XYZ file of C-alpha atoms in Angstrom:
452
model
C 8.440 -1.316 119.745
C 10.949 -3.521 117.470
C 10.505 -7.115 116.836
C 12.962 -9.568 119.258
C 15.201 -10.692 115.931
C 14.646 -14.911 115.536
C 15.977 -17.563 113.395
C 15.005 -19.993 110.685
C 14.294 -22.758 112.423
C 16.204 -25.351 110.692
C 18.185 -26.201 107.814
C 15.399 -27.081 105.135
C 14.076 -24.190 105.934
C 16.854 -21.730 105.782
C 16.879 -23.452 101.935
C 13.473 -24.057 100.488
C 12.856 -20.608 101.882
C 16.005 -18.797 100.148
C 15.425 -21.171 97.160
C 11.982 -19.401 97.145
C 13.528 -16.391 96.949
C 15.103 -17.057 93.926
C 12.740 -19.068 92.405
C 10.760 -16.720 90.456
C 8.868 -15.986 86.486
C 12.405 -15.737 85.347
C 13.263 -18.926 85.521
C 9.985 -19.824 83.564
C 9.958 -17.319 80.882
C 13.968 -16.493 80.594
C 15.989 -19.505 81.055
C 14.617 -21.942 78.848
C 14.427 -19.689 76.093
C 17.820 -18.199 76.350
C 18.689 -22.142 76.615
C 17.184 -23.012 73.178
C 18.392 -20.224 71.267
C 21.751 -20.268 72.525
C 23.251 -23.823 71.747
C 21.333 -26.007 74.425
C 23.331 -28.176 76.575
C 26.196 -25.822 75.543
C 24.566 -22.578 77.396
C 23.539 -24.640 80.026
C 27.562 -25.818 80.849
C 28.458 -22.406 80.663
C 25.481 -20.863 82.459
C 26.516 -23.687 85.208
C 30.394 -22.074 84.425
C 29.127 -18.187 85.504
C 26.876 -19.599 88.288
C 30.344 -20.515 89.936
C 32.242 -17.990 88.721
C 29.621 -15.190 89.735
C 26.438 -16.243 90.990
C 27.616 -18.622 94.547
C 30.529 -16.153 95.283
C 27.693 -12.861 94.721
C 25.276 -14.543 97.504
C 27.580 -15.953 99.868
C 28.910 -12.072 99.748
C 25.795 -11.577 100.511
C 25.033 -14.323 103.290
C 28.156 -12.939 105.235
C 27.133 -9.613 105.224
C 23.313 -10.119 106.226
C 24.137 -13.157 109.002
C 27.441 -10.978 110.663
C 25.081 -7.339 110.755
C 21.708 -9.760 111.354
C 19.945 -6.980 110.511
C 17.952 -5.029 107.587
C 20.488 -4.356 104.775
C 20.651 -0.713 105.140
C 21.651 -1.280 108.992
C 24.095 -4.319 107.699
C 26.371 -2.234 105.353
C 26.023 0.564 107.924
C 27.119 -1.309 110.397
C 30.051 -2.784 108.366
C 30.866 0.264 106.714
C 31.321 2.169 110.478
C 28.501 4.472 108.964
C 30.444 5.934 106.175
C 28.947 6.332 102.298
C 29.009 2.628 101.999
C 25.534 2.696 103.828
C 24.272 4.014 100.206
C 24.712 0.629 98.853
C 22.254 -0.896 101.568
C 19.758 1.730 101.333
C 19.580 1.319 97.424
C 19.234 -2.116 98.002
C 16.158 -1.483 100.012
C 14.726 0.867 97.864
C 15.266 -1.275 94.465
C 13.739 -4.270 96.618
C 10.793 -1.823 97.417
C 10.308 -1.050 93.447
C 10.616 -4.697 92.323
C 8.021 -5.149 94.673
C 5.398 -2.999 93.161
C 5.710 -3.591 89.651
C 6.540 -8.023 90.100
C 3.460 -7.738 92.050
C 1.548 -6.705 88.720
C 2.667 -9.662 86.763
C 2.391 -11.836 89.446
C -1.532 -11.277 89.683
C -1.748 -11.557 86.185
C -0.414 -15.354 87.082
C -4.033 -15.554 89.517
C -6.032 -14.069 86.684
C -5.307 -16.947 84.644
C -6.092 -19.834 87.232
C -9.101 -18.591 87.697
C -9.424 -18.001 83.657
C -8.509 -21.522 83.269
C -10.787 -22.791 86.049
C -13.282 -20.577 84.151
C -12.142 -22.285 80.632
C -12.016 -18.898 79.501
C -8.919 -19.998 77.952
C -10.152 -22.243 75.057
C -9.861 -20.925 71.579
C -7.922 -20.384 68.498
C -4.362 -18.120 69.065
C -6.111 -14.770 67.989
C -8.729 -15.177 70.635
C -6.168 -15.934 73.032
C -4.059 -13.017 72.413
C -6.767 -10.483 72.205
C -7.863 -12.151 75.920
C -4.587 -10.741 77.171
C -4.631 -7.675 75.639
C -7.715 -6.993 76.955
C -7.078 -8.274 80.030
C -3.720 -5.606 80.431
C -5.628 -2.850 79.546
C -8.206 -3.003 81.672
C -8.352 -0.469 84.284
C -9.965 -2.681 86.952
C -9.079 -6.454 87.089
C -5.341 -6.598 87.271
C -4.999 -3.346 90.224
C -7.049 -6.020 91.322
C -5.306 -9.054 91.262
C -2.041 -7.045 91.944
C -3.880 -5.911 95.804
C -5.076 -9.484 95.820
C -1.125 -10.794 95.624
C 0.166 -8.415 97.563
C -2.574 -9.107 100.167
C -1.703 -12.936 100.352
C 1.986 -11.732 101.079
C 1.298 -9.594 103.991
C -0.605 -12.408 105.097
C 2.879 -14.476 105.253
C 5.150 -11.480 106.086
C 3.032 -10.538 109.691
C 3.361 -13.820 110.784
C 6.982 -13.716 111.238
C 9.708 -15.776 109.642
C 9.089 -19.047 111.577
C 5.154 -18.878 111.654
C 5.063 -17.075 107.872
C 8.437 -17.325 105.432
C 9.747 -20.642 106.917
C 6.237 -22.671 107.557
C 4.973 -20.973 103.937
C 8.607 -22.052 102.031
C 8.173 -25.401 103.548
C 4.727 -25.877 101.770
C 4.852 -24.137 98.555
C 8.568 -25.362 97.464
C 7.216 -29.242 97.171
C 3.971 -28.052 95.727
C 6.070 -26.248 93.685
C 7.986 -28.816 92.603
C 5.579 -31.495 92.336
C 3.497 -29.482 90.145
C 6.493 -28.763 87.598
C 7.039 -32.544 87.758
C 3.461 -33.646 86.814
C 4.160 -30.550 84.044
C 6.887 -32.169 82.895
C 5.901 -35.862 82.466
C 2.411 -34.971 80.861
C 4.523 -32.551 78.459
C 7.279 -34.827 77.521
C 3.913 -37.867 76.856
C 3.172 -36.116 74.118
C 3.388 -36.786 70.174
C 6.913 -35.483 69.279
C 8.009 -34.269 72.252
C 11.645 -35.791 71.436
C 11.994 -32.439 69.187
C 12.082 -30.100 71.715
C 13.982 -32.385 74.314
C 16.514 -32.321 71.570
C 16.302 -28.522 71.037
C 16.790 -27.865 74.468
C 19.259 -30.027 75.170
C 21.820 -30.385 72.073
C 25.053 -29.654 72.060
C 25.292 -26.565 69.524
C 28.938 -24.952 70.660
C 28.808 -23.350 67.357
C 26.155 -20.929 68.362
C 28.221 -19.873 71.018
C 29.845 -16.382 71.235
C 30.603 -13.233 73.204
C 26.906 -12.262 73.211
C 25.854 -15.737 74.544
C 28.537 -15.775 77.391
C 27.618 -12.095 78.418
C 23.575 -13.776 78.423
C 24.384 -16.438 80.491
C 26.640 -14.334 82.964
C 23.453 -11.812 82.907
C 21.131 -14.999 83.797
C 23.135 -16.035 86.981
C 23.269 -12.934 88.590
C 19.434 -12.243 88.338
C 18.069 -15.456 88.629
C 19.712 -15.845 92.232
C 17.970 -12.575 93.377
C 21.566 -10.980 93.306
C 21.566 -6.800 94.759
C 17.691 -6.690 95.452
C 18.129 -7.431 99.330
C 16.197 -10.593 99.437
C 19.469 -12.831 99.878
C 21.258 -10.159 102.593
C 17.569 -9.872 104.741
C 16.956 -13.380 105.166
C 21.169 -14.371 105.701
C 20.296 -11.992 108.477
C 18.121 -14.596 109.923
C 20.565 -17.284 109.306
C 21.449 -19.411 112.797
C 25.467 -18.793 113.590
C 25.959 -22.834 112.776
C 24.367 -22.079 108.901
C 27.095 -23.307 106.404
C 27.175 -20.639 104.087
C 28.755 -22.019 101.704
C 27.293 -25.357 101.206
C 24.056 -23.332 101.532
C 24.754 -20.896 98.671
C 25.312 -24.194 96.844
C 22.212 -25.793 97.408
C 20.387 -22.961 96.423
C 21.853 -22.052 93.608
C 21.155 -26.063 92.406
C 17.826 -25.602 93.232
C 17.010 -22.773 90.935
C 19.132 -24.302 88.210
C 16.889 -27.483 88.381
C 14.002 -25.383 88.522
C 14.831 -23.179 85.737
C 15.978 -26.987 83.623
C 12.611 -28.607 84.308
C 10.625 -25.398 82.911
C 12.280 -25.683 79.952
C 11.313 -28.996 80.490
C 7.691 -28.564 80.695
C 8.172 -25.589 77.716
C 9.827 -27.557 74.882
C 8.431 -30.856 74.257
C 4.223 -29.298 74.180
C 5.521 -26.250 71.915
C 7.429 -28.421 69.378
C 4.832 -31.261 69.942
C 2.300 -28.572 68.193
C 4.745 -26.854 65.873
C 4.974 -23.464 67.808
C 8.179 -22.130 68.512
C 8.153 -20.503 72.069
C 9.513 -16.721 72.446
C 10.580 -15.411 75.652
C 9.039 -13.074 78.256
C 5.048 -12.200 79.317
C 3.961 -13.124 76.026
C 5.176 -17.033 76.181
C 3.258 -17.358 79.452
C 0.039 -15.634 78.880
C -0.387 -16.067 75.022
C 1.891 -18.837 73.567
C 1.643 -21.558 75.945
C -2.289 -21.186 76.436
C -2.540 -22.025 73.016
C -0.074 -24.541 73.159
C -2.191 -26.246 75.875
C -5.139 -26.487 73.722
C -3.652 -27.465 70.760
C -1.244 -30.248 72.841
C -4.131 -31.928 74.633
C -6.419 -31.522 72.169
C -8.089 -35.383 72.044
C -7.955 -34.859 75.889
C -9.514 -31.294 76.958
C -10.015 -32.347 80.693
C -6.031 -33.236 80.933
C -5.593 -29.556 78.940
C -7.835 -27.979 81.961
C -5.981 -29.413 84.225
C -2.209 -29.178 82.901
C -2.954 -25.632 82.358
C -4.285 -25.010 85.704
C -1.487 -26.837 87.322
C 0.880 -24.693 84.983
C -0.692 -20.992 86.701
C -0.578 -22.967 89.829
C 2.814 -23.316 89.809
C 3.612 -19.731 88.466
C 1.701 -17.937 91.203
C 3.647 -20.324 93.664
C 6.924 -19.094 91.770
C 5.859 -15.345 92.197
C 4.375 -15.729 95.348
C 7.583 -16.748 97.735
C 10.069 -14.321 95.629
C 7.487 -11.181 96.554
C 7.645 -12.704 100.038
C 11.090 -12.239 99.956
C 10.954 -8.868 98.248
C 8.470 -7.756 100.671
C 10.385 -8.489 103.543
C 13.629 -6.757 102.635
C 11.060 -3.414 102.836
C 9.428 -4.818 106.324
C 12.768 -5.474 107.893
C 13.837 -2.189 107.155
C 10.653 0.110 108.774
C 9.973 -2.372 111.737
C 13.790 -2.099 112.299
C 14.543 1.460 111.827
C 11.511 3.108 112.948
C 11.167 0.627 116.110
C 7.263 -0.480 114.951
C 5.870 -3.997 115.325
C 6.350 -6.307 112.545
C 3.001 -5.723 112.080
C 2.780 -2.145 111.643
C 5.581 -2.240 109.616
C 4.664 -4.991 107.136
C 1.467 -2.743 106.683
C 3.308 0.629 105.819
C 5.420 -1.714 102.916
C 1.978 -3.034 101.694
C -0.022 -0.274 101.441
C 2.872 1.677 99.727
C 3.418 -1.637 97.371
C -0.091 -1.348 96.281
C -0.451 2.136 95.425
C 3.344 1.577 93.449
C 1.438 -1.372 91.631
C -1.738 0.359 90.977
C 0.035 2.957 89.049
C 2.377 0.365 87.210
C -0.716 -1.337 86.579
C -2.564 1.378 84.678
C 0.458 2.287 82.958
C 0.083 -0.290 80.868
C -3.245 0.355 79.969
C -2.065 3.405 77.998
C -2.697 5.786 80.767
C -0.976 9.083 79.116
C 0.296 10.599 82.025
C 1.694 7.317 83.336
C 4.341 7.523 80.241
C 7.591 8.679 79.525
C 7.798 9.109 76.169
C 7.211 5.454 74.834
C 7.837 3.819 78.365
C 5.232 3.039 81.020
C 5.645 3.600 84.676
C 6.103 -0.311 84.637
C 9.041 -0.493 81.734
C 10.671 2.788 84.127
C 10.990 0.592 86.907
C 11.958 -2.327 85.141
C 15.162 -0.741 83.698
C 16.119 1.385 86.281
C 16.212 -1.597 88.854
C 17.298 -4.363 86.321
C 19.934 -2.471 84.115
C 21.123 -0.338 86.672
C 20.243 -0.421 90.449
C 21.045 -4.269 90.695
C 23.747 -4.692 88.757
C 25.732 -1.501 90.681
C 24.373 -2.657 93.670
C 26.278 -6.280 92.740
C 29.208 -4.598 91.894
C 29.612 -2.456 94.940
C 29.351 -5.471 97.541
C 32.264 -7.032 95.689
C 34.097 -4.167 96.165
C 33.027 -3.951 99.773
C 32.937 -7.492 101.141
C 36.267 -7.752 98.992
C 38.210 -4.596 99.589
C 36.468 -2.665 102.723
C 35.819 -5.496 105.325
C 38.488 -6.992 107.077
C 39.783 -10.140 106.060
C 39.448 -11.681 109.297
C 35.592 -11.253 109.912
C 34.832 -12.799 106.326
C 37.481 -15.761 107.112
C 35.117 -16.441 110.515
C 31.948 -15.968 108.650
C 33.117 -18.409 106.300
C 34.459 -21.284 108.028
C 31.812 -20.227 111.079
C 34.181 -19.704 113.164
C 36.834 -22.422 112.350
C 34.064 -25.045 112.516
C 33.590 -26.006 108.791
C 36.346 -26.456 105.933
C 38.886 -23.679 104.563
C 39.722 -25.641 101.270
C 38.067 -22.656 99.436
C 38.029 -19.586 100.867
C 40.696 -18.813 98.888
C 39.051 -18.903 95.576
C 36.410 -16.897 96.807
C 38.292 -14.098 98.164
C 40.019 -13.984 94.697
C 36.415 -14.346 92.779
C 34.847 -11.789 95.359
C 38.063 -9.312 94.756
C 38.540 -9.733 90.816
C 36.200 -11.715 89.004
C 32.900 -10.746 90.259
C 33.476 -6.907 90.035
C 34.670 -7.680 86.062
C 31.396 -9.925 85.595
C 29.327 -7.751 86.912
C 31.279 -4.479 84.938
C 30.664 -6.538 81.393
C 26.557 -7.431 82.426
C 26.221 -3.599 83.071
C 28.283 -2.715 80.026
C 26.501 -5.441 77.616
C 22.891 -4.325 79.007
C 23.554 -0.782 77.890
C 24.997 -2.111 74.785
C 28.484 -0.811 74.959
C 29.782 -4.498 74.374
């Protein structure tokens, strides 16, 4: 039997809990990096510039079509498309949510393996030691499968309890921990002996390092930092009440993971320039550059190094915890709703499937030869097929459809909910949905594959 379809049950939670959805590694490991190498203050006005231009009009695109269909996304853009090949772009979207799910979930246990490493102080020693800890750690055929069940595990937890009882109660908790951990991060980091330097580095105003390649970066950071084309955004807009501003919601969420994405760099900056180590982007800035920035920062002070670095894994698990929630659920939705199963049931199929997805992404990594493709793992497969392809043509489509396909009318009442809330720019976004989204999102697929 299907699950009776509910509500959030309020406004904070209809935004902590879609601001959890965004809120992921990649605003720790992506944003402040991109931000320091591409003119500071300068990439951050024009990130700000493309998070207008294409990030707010891509979700509330997205918020119209999940609240009007409230229903899985396959089911939404079947439903709007009157079951013609515009259901394709709903069903890819559940099956690239499904993929992100298994291989996120592998990083995101590495995030446990190193609280309990740093609870452990398995963490302490000079850079090579560190390094070789994570190599070792990746490799292994047993520990991160294991953390990967044990993440995925926690999320079924949240997902069979509903979206009031599990997503909404859970988003309500972890967002404040969330950010109240990133705070503490960010005041202990900034304390420290130079610190200034990388407040500065993050933060000038460098327009001269600005060019085609940097605009094309920050347009690429917008769309995939709000969980744009991965089904997250259309499932839970499906649970959206019918008095939800869209609009002022997209809003607030975006600012949320902007703020969020800020304050890592934040936390980043000041403890890697305070120690004279220059921090690089992806995996290897959270698992091997900033432990040994932790020890060398709080040197004279090893129980506030214990604890800043526990915090900091703290705070990354929280981060990778309510985005696979989100993931998860896009998969859930979609069995409970088409095969008429209990929530239950269904959020069980999407686990056990997610596990078995990350156990092989897992070992791929560990040099497994059959688990290769050429030089690529299982785990670098999925990555670029979703990332450089599936999302962005998944992006691209919904512009086309929301903008082209629907009728005008039903995204005018969606918009304004029905006349209740203000018209003053439903123009613009018609015209961004219709032109300048589809041409973003065109250049982000282009630049990715290195045609511009």
């Amino acid at each position: 039997m299907s699950e009776e379809r509910v509500n959030f049950g309020s406004k904070l939670g209809v935004i902590l809990a879609t601001a959890g959805s965004a809120v992921g590694l990649g605003n720790v490991w992506r944003f402040p990096y991109m931000t320091g190498q591409n003119g500071g203050a300068a990439f951050i006005i024009i990130y700000l510039g493309c998070i207008l231009l294409l990030g707010i009009p891509c979700m509330l695109s997205e918020f119209i079509i999940g609240r009007h269909s409230a229903s899985n996304m396959a089911r939404a853009y079947t439903k709007l498309g009157n079951g013609t090949a515009w259901r394709l772009v709903g069903y890819m979207g559940v099956i690239t949510g499904f993929l992100i799910t298994g291989y996120y979930a592998v990083v995101s246990g590495w995030c446990l393996q190193y609280i309990y490493a740093s609870i452990m102080g398995e963490l302490k020693g000079d850079p090579t030691m560190v390094a070789q800890y994570f190599s070792d750690f990746e490799q292994s055929p047993i520990r991160p499968i294991f953390w990967t069940v044990a993440i995925l595990l926690m999320t079924h937890g949240v997902i069979i309890h509903g979206v009031r009882g599990g997503i909404e109660k859970v988003s309500k908790l972890f967002m404040p921990v969330l950010f109240i951990l990133l705070l503490v991060i960010v005041v202990a980091s900034c304390l420290l002996p130079d610190a200034g330097k990388g407040i500065n580095y993050l933060l000038n105003l460098d327009f001269s390092k600005v060019d085609q390649n940097v605009f094309l970066g920050a347009l690429g950071q917008s769309f995939y930092s709000l969980s744009i084309g991965m089904g997250c955004i259309c499932t839970y807009a499906s649970y959206f009440s019918r008095r939800t501003n869209l609009l002022r919601s997209s809003v607030q969420v975006a600012a949320v993971d902007t703020l969020v994405a800020i304050l890592a760099g934040l936390m980043i900056f000041p403890a890697a320039f305070s120690v004279g180590v220059n921090p690089d982007s992806g995996p290897a800035l959270i698992f091997i550059t900033l432990p040994n920035v932790f020890n060398q920062a709080f040197v004279g002070f090893p129980a506030l190094g214990w604890l800043v670095s526990l915090f900091f894994y703290a705070l990354l698990a929280l981060a990778a915890l309510t985005s696979l929630i989100s993931l998860h659920e896009v998969s859930t939705a979609f069995c409970f709703e088409e095969m008429h199963i209990s929530r239950k049931k269904g959020a069980t199929i999407v686990t056990i499937a997610t596990i078995i997805v990350g156990s092989f992404c897992s070992l791929s990594l560990g040099g497994v030869d059959f688990l290769r493709i050429g030089s690529m793992s299982i785990f670098d497969i999925f990555d670029f097929v979703t990332g450089q392809i599936f999302l962005p043509v998944i992006g691209f489509f919904t512009c086309i459809f929301l903008g082209w396909y629907v009728p005008r009318t039903l995204i005018y009442d969606e918009f304004t909910n029905w006349g209740t809330v203000s018209t003053r720019f439903f123009g613009i976004y018609l015209f961004a949905v219709r032109f300048v989204c589809p041409l973003c999102i065109l250049a982000i697929f282009l630049h990715q594959l290195g045609f511009i």
